[in-house]
Coordinates of C-alpha atoms in Angstrom, one line a residue:
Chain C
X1 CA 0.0 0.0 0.0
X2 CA 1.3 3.4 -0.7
X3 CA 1.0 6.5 1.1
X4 CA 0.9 9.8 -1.2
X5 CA 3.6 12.2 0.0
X6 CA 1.5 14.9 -2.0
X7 CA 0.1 18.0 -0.4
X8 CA -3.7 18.3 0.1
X9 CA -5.2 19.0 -3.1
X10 CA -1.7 18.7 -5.2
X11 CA -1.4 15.1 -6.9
X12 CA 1.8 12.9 -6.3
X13 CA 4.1 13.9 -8.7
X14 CA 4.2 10.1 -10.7
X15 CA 0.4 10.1 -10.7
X16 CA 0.6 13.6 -12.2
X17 CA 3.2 12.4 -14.6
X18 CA 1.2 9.3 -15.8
X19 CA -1.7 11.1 -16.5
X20 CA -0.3 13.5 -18.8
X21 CA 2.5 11.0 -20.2
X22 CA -1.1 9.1 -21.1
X23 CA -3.0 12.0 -22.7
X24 CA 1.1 12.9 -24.7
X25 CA 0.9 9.1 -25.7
X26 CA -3.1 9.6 -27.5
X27 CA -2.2 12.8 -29.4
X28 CA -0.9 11.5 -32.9
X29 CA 0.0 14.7 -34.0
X30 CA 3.0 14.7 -31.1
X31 CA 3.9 11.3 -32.4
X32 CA 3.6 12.4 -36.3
X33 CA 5.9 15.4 -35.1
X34 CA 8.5 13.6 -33.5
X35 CA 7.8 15.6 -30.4
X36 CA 8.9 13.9 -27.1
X37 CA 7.5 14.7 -23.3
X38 CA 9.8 16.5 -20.9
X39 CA 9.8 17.8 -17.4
X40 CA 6.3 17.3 -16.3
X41 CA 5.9 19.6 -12.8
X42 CA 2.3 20.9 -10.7
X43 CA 2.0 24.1 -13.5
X44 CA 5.2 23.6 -15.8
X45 CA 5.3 21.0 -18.8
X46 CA 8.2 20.9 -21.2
X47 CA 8.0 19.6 -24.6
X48 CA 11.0 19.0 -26.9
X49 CA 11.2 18.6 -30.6
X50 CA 14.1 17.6 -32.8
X51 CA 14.6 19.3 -36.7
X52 CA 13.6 17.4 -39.3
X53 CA 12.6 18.2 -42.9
X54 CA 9.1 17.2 -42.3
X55 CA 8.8 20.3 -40.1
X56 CA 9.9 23.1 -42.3
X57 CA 8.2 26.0 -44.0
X58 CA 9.4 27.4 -47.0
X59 CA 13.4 28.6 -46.5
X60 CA 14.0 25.3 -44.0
X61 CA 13.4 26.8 -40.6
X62 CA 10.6 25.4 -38.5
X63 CA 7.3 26.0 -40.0
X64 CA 5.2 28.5 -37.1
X65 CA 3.0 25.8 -37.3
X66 CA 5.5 23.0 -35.7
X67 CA 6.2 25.9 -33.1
X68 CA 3.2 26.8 -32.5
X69 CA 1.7 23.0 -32.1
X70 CA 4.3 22.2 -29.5
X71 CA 3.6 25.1 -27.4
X72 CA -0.3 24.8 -27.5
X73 CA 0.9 21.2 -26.4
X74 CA 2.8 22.2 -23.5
X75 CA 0.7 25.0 -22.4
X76 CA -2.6 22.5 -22.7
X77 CA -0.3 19.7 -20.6
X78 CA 0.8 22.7 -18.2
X79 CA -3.0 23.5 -17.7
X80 CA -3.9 19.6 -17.4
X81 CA -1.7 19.5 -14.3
X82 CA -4.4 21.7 -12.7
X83 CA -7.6 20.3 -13.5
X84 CA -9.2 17.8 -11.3
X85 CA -9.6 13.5 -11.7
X86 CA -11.8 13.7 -14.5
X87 CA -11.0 16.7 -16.3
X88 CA -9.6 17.8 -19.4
X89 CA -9.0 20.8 -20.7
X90 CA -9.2 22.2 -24.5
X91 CA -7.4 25.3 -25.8
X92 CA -9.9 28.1 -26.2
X93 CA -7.7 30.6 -27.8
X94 CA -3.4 31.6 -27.9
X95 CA -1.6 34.3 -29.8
X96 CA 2.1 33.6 -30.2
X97 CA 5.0 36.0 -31.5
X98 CA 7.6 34.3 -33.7
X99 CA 10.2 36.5 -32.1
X100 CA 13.5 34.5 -34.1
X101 CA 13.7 32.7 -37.1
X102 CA 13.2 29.0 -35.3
X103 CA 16.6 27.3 -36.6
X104 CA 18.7 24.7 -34.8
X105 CA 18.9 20.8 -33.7
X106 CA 15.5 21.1 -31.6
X107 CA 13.0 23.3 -29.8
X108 CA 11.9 23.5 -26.6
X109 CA 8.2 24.8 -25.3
X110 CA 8.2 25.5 -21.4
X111 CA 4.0 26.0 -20.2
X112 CA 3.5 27.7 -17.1
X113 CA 0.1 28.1 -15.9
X114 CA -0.4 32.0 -14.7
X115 CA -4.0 31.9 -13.3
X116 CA -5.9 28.7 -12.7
X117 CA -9.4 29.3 -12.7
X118 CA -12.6 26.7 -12.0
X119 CA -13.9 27.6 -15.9
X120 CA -10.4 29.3 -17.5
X121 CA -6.8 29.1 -17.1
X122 CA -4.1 31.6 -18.2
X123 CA -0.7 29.9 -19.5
X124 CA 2.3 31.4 -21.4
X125 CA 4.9 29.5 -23.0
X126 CA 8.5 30.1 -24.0
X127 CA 9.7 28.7 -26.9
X128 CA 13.8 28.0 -27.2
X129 CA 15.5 26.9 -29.9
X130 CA 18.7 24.8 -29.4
X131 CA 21.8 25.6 -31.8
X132 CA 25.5 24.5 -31.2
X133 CA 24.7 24.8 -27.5
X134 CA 22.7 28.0 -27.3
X135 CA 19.3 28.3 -26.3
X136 CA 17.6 31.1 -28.2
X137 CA 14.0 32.4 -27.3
X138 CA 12.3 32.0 -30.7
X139 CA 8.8 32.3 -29.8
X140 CA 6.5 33.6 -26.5
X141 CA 2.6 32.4 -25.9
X142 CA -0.3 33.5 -24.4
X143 CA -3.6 30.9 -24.2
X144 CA -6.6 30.5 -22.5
X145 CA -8.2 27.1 -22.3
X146 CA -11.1 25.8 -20.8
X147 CA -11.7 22.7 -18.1
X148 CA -14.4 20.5 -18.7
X149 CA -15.8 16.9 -17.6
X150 CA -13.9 14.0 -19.3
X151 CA -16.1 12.6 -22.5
X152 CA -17.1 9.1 -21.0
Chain H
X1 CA 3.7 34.6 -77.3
X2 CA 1.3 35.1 -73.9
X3 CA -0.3 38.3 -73.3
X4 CA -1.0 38.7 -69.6
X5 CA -4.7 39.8 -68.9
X6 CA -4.0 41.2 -65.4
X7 CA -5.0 44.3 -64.5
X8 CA -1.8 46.6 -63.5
X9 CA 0.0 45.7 -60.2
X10 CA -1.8 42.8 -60.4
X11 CA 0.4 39.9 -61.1
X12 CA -1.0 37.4 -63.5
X13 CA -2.9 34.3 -61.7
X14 CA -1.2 31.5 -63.3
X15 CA 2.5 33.3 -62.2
X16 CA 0.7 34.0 -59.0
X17 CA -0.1 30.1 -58.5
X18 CA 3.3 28.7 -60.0
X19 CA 5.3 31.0 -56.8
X20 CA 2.5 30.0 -54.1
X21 CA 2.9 26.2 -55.4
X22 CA 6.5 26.5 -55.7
X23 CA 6.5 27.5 -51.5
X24 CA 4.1 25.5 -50.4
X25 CA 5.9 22.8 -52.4
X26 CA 8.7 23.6 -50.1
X27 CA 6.9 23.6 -46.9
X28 CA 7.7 20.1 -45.3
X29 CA 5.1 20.8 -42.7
X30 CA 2.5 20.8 -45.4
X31 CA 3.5 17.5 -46.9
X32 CA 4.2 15.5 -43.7
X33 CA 0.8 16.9 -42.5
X34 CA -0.9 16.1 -45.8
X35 CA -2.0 19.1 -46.8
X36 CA -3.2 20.3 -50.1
X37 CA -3.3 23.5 -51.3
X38 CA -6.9 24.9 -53.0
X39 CA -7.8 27.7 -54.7
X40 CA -5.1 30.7 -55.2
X41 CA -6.5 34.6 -56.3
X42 CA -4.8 37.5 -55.0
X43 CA -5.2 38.1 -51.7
X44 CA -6.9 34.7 -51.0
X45 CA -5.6 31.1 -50.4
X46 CA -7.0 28.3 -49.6
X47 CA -5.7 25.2 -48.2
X48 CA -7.3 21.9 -46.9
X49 CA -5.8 18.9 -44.6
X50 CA -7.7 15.8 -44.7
X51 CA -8.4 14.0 -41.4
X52 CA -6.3 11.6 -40.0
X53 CA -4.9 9.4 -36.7
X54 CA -1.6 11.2 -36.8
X55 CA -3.1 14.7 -37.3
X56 CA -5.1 14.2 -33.5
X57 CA -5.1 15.0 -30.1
X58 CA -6.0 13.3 -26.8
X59 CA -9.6 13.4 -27.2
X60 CA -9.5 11.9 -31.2
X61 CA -9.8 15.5 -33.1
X62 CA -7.8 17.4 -35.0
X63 CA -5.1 18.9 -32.6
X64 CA -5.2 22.7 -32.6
X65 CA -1.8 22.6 -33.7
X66 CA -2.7 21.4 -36.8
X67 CA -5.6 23.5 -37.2
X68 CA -2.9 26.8 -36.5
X69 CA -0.6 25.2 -39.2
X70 CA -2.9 25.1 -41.8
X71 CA -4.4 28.6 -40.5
X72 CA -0.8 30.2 -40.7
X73 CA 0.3 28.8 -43.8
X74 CA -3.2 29.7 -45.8
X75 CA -2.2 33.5 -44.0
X76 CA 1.1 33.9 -44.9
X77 CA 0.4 32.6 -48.5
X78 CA -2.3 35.3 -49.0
X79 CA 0.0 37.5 -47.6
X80 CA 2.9 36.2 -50.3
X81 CA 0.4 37.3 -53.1
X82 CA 0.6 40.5 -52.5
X83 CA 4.4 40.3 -52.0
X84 CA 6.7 42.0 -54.4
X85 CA 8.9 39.9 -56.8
X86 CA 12.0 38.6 -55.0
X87 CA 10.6 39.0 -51.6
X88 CA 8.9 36.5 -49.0
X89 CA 6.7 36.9 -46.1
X90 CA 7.0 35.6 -42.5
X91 CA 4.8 35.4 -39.8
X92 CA 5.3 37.7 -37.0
X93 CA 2.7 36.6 -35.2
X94 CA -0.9 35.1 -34.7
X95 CA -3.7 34.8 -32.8
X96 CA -6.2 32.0 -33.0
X97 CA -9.7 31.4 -31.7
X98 CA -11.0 27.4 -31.7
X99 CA -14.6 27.9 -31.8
X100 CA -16.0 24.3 -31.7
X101 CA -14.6 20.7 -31.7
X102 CA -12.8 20.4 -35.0
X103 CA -13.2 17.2 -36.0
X104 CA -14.9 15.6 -39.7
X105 CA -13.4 14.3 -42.8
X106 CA -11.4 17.4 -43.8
X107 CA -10.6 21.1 -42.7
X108 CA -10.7 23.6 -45.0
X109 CA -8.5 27.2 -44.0
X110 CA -9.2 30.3 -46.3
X111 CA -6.7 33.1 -45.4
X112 CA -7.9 36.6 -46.6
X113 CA -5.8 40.2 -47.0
X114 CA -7.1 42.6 -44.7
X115 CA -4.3 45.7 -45.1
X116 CA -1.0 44.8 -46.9
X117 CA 1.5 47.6 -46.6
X118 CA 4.9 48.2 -47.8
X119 CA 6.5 46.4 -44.3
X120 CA 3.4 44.8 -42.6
X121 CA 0.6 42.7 -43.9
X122 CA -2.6 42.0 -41.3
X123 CA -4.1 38.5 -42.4
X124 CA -7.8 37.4 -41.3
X125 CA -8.2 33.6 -41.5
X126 CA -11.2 31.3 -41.4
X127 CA -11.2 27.5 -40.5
X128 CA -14.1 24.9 -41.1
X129 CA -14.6 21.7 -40.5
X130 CA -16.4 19.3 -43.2
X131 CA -18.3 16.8 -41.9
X132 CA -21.3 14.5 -44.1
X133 CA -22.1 17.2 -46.6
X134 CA -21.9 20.3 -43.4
X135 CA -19.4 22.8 -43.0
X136 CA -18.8 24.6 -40.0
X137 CA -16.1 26.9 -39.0
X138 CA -14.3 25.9 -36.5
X139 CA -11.2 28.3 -35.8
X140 CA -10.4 32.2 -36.5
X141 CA -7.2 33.8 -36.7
X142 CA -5.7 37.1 -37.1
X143 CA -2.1 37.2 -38.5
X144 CA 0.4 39.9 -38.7
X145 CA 3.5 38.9 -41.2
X146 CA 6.4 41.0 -42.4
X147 CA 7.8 41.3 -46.1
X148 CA 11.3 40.8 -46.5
X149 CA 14.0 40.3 -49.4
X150 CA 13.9 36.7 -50.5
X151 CA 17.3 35.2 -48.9
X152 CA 19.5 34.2 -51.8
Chain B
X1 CA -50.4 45.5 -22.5
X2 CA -47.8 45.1 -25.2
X3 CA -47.2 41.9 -27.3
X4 CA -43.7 41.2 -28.3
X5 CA -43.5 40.4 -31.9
X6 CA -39.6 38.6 -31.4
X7 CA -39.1 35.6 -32.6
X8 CA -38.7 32.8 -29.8
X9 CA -35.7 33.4 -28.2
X10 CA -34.8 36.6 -29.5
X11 CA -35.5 39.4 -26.9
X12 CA -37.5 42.6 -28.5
X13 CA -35.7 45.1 -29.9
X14 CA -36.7 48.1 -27.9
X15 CA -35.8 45.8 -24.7
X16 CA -32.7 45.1 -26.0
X17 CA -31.9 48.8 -26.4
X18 CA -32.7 49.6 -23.3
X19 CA -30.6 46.8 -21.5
X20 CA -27.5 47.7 -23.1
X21 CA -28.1 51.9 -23.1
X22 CA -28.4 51.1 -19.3
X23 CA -25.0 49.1 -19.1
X24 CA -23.6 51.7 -21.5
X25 CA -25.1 54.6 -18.7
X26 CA -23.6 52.8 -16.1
X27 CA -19.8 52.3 -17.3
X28 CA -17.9 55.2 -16.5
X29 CA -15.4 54.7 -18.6
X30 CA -17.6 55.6 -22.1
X31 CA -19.3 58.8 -20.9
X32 CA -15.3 59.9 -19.8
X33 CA -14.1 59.2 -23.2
X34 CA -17.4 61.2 -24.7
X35 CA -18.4 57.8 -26.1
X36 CA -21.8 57.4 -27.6
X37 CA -24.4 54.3 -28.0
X38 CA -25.0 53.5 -32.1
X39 CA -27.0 50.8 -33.8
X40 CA -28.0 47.7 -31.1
X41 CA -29.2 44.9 -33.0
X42 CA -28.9 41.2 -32.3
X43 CA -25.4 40.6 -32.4
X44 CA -24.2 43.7 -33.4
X45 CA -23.3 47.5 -31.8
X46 CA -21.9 50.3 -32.6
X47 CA -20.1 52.8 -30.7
X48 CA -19.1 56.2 -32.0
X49 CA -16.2 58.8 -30.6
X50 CA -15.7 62.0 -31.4
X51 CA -12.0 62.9 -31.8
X52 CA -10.8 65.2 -28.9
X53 CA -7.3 66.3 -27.5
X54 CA -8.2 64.1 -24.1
X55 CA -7.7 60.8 -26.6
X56 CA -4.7 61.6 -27.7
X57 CA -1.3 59.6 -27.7
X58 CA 1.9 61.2 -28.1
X59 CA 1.9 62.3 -31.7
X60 CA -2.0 63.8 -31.8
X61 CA -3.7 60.7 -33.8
X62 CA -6.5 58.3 -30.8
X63 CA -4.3 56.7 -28.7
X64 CA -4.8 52.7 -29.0
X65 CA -6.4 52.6 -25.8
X66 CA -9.3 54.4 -26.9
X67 CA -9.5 53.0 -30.2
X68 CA -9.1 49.3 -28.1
X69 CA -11.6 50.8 -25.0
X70 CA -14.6 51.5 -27.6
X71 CA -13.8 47.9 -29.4
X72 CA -13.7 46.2 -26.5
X73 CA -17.1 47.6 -25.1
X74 CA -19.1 47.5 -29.0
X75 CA -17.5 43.9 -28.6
X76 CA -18.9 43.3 -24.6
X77 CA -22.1 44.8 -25.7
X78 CA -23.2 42.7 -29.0
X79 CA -21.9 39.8 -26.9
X80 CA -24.6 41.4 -24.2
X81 CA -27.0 40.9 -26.7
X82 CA -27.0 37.2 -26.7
X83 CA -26.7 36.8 -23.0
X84 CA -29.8 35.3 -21.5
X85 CA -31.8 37.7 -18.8
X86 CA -30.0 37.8 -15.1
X87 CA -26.7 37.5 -16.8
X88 CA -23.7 39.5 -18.0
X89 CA -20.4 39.3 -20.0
X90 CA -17.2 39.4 -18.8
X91 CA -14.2 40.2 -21.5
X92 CA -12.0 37.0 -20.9
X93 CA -8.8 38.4 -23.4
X94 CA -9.0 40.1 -26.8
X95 CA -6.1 41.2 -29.6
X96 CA -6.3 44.1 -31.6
X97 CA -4.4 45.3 -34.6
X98 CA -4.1 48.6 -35.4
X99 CA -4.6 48.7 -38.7
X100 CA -3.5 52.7 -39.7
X101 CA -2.9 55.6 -37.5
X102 CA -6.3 56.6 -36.5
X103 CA -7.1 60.1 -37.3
X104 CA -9.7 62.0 -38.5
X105 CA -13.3 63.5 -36.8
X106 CA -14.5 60.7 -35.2
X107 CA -13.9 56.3 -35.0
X108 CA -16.9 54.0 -35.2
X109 CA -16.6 50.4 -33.5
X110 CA -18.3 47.5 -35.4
X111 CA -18.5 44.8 -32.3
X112 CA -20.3 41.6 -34.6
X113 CA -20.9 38.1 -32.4
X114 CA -19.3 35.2 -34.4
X115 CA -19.7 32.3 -32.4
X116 CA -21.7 32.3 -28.6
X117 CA -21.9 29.4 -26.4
X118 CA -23.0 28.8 -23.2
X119 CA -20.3 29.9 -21.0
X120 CA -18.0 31.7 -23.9
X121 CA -18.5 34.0 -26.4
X122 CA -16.2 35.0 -29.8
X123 CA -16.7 38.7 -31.2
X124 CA -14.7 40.4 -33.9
X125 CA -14.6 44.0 -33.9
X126 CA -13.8 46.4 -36.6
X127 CA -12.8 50.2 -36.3
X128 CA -13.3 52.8 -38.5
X129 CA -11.8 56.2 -38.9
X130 CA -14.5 59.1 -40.5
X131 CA -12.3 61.3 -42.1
X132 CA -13.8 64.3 -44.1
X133 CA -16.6 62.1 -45.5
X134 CA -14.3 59.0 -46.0
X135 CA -14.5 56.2 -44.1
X136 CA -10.5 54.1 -43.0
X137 CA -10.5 50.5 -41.4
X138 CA -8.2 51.7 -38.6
X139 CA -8.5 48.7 -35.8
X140 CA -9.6 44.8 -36.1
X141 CA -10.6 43.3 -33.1
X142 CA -11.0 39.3 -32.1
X143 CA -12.3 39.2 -28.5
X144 CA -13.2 36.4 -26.0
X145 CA -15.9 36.9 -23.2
X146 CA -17.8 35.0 -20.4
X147 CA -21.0 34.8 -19.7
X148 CA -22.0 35.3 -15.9
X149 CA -25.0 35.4 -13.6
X150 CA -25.4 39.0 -12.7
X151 CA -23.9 40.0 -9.5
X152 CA -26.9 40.9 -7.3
Chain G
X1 CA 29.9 69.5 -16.5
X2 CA 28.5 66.3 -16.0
X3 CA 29.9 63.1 -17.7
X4 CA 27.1 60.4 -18.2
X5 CA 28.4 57.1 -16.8
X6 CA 26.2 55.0 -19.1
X7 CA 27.2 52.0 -21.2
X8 CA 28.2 53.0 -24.9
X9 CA 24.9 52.5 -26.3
X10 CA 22.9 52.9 -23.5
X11 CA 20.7 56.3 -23.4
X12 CA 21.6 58.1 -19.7
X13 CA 19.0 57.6 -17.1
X14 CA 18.4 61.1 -17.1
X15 CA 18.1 61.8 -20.8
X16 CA 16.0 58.8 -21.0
X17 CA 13.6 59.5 -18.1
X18 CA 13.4 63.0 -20.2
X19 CA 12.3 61.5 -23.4
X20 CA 9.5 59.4 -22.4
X21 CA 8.3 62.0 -19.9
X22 CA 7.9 64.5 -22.7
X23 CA 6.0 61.9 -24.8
X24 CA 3.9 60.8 -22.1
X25 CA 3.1 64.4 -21.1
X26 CA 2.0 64.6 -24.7
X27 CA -0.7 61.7 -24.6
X28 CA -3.9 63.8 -24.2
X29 CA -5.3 60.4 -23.4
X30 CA -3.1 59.4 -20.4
X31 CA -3.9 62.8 -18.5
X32 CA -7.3 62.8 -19.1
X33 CA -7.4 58.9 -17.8
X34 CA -5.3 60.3 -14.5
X35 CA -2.2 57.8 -15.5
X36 CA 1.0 58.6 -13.7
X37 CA 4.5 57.8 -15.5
X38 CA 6.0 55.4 -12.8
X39 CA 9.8 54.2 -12.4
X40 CA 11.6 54.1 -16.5
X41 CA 14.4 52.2 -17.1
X42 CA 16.2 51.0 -20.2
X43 CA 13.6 48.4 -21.5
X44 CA 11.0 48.7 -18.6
X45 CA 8.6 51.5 -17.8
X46 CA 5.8 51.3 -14.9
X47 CA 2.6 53.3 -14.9
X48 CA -0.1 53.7 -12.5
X49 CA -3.6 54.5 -12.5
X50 CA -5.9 55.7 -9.2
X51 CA -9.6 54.6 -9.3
X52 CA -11.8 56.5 -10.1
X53 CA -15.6 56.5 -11.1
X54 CA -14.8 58.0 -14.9
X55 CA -12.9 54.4 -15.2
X56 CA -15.5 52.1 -15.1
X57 CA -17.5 49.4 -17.0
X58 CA -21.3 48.3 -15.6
X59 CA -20.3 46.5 -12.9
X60 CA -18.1 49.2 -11.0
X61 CA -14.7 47.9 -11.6
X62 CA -11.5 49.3 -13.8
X63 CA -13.0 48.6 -17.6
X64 CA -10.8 47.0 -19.4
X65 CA -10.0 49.5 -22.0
X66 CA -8.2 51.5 -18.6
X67 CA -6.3 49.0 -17.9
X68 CA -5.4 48.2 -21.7
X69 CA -4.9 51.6 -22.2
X70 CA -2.7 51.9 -19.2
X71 CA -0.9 48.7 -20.7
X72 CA -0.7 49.4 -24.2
X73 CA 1.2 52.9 -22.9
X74 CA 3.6 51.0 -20.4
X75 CA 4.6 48.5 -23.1
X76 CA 5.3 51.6 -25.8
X77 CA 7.1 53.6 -23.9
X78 CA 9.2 50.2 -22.4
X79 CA 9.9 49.9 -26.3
X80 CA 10.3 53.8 -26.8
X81 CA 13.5 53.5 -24.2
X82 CA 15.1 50.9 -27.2
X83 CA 14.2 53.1 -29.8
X84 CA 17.5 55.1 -31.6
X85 CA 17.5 58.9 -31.1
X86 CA 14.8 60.6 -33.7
X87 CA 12.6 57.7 -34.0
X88 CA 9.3 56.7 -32.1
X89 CA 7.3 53.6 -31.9
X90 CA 3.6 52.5 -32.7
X91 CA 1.9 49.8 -31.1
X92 CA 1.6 47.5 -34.4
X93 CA -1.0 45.1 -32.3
X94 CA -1.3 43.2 -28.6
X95 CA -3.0 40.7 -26.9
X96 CA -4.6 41.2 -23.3
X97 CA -5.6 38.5 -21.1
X98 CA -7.8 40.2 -18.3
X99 CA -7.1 37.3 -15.3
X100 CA -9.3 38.8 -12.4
X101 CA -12.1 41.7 -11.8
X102 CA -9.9 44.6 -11.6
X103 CA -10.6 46.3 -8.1
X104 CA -8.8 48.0 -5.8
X105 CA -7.7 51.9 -5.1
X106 CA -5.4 51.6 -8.2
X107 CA -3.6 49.8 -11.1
X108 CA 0.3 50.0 -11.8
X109 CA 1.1 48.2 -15.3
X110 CA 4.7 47.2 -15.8
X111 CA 6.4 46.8 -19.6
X112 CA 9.3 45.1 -20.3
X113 CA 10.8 44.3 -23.5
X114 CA 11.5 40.9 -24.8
X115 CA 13.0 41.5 -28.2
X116 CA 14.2 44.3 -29.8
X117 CA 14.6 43.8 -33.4
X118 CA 15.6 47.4 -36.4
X119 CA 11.8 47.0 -37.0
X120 CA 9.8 45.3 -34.4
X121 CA 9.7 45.4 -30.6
X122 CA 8.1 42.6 -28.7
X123 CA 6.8 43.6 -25.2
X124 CA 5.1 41.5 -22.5
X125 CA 3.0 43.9 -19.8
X126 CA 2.1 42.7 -16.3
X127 CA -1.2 44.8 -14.8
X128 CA -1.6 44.3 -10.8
X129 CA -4.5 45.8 -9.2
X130 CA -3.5 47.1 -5.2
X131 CA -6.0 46.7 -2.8
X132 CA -5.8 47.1 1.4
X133 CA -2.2 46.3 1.0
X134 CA -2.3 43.6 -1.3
X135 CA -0.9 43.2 -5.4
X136 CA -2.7 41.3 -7.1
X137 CA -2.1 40.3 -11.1
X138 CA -5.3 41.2 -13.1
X139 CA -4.1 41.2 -16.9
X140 CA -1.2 40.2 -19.0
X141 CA -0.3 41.6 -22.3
X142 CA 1.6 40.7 -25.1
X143 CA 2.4 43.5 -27.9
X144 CA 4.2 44.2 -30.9
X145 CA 5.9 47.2 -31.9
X146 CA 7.2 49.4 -34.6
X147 CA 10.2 51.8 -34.6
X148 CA 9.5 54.4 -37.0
X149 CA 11.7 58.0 -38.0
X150 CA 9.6 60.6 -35.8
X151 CA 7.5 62.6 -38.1
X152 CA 9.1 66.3 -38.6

């Protein structure tokens, strides 16, 4: 039998981390990617993705869209770490500045939940890219997503 | 010997499509995704992405990334048509509202010109979902991208 | 005794006025700036402000705040519309781009409902600049709000 | 004679406190709202706002075009302190998450650059309303910027 070392109302860290590793593992479009699951903390979700031709726009940097998809990813994981046993959450909205051209072996997207409401929650995510071992802010988020029931 | 029928300024619409095709041809986003691009005018593009398991996420529809990759690229290729020769666009940023579920056999993104100017373009951009014979929108975004010289 | 000729669901016109001319009376905010109440339809207001040096930013054109403060409450209010009695609208975030420096005798805002749910509602919001009989898109606004039970 | 003990580069405190106190002295808008210019330094600017009943919306708190307004100036004139001698900036577009009623006996928005590019400026804006004693975060911006040659 094990006893939970977790504060009141803060779920064990490995419980935490199986529960989003398990909603990571159902999104195909982190698998089609090539994205992988990183430092999973109560608020704070990393997500990393390695270069590949299959992610570029049109001069061979990361395609916005690549960038964009992993930090809506760890933003919505970030917010997941919040919501109750039987929750989910969906993104309602994000706006995201492309502040670099997003070159270099990988990215990173860091989520940190700002305000965690019952209905809403406020994340913003940093977006690195990793070059010849320097880590370059490329692109910053702002979402808002929503917590609902789990679909049965 | 072809005369072109475009108006001045304009350039001529099979020119137009060749240099869109050509970029979206170079987008490996858009072909890992399996996107396809539709119609081309100026000021307009349209792109679709049929549905698919690796396009997903945790709940079984499309991811919002994906929906935000199709929605920039359909932007920033409007945007391109109103590019001069020899220059590109990029995305400076975006902001994107999911307005329902998107899920169905195919989504459709139609990116529309709302001011181009000499350094700035402002993009509007519609999403819908198609789903037995029914289309219904499903995202909105609102896109500022920046005209540079095409790197050589 | 009055018979309301509205279509199920849709509240009478001239009660719909007069619940959004009294939030309008009651924000502070709009009567400071010398804001004034337009068109109220379902789903759609206006509001209109006259140019004045108390709106100014630093090089004499409307400062974005006023230009986003009337967008943001034409926006609030046509979401208003579609509230059910006993309730009210809260702006949860919106993102406006200035489309053209915004000059001229007066800026109408456009607030039109695109999409409202139970709990959230999406509005896009165009400005205008009336400019010696010509009329400038100056603003576009996309604009998220809640709906709540009216605070007693 | 004084000899400025800034970094080559780096505007003088002084000078710099000078500049954006002219051009906020200038913003018809910010004295007619009541805004105070707070602390300036290179890259971050504070401004604060008393309550006051010409600030509301229907329910009695700040309306959200103050506080915008209030960010939207903090984040320009954060960007303004970046900008080279004889040029100004416009706010190109932003993003405001409003994360909590905004009560209290005032506001005190705080900008602080994130990137400073030739062209764009990218800014990020923390509101806090203070109440009894207490800070408390009530909206998060996220703006873009563009350094223009002051008009003659």
């Amino acid at each position: 039998m094990t006893t939970s070392t977790a504060e009141p109302g803060t779920p064990d860290t490995a419980a935490l981390l199986a529960r989003i590793r398990d909603s990571f593992d159902r999104s195909g479009l982190m698998r089609h990617l090539g994205a992988r699951l990183g430092d999973v903390a109560p608020g704070r979700v990393h997500i990393h993705l390695p270069y590949g031709p299959d992610l570029t726009q049109h001069l061979g940097y990361f395609h916005a869209g690549a960038t964009a998809s992993i930090a809506d990813a760890a933003g919505g994981f970030a917010a997941m770490t919040r919501a109750p046993q039987g929750h989910t959450v969906l993104s309602v909205e994000f706006k995201i500045n492309l502040l670099a051209p997003a070159r270099g072996e990988s990215l990173e997207a860091v989520g940190r939940v700002v305000r965690s409401g019952r209905t809403l929650t406020v994340v913003q995510v940093d977006v690195y890219a990793l070059d010849t071992g320097e880590k370059t802010p490329v692109a910053l988020m702002q979402q808002t997503l929503i917590t609902l029931p789990e679909p049965a």
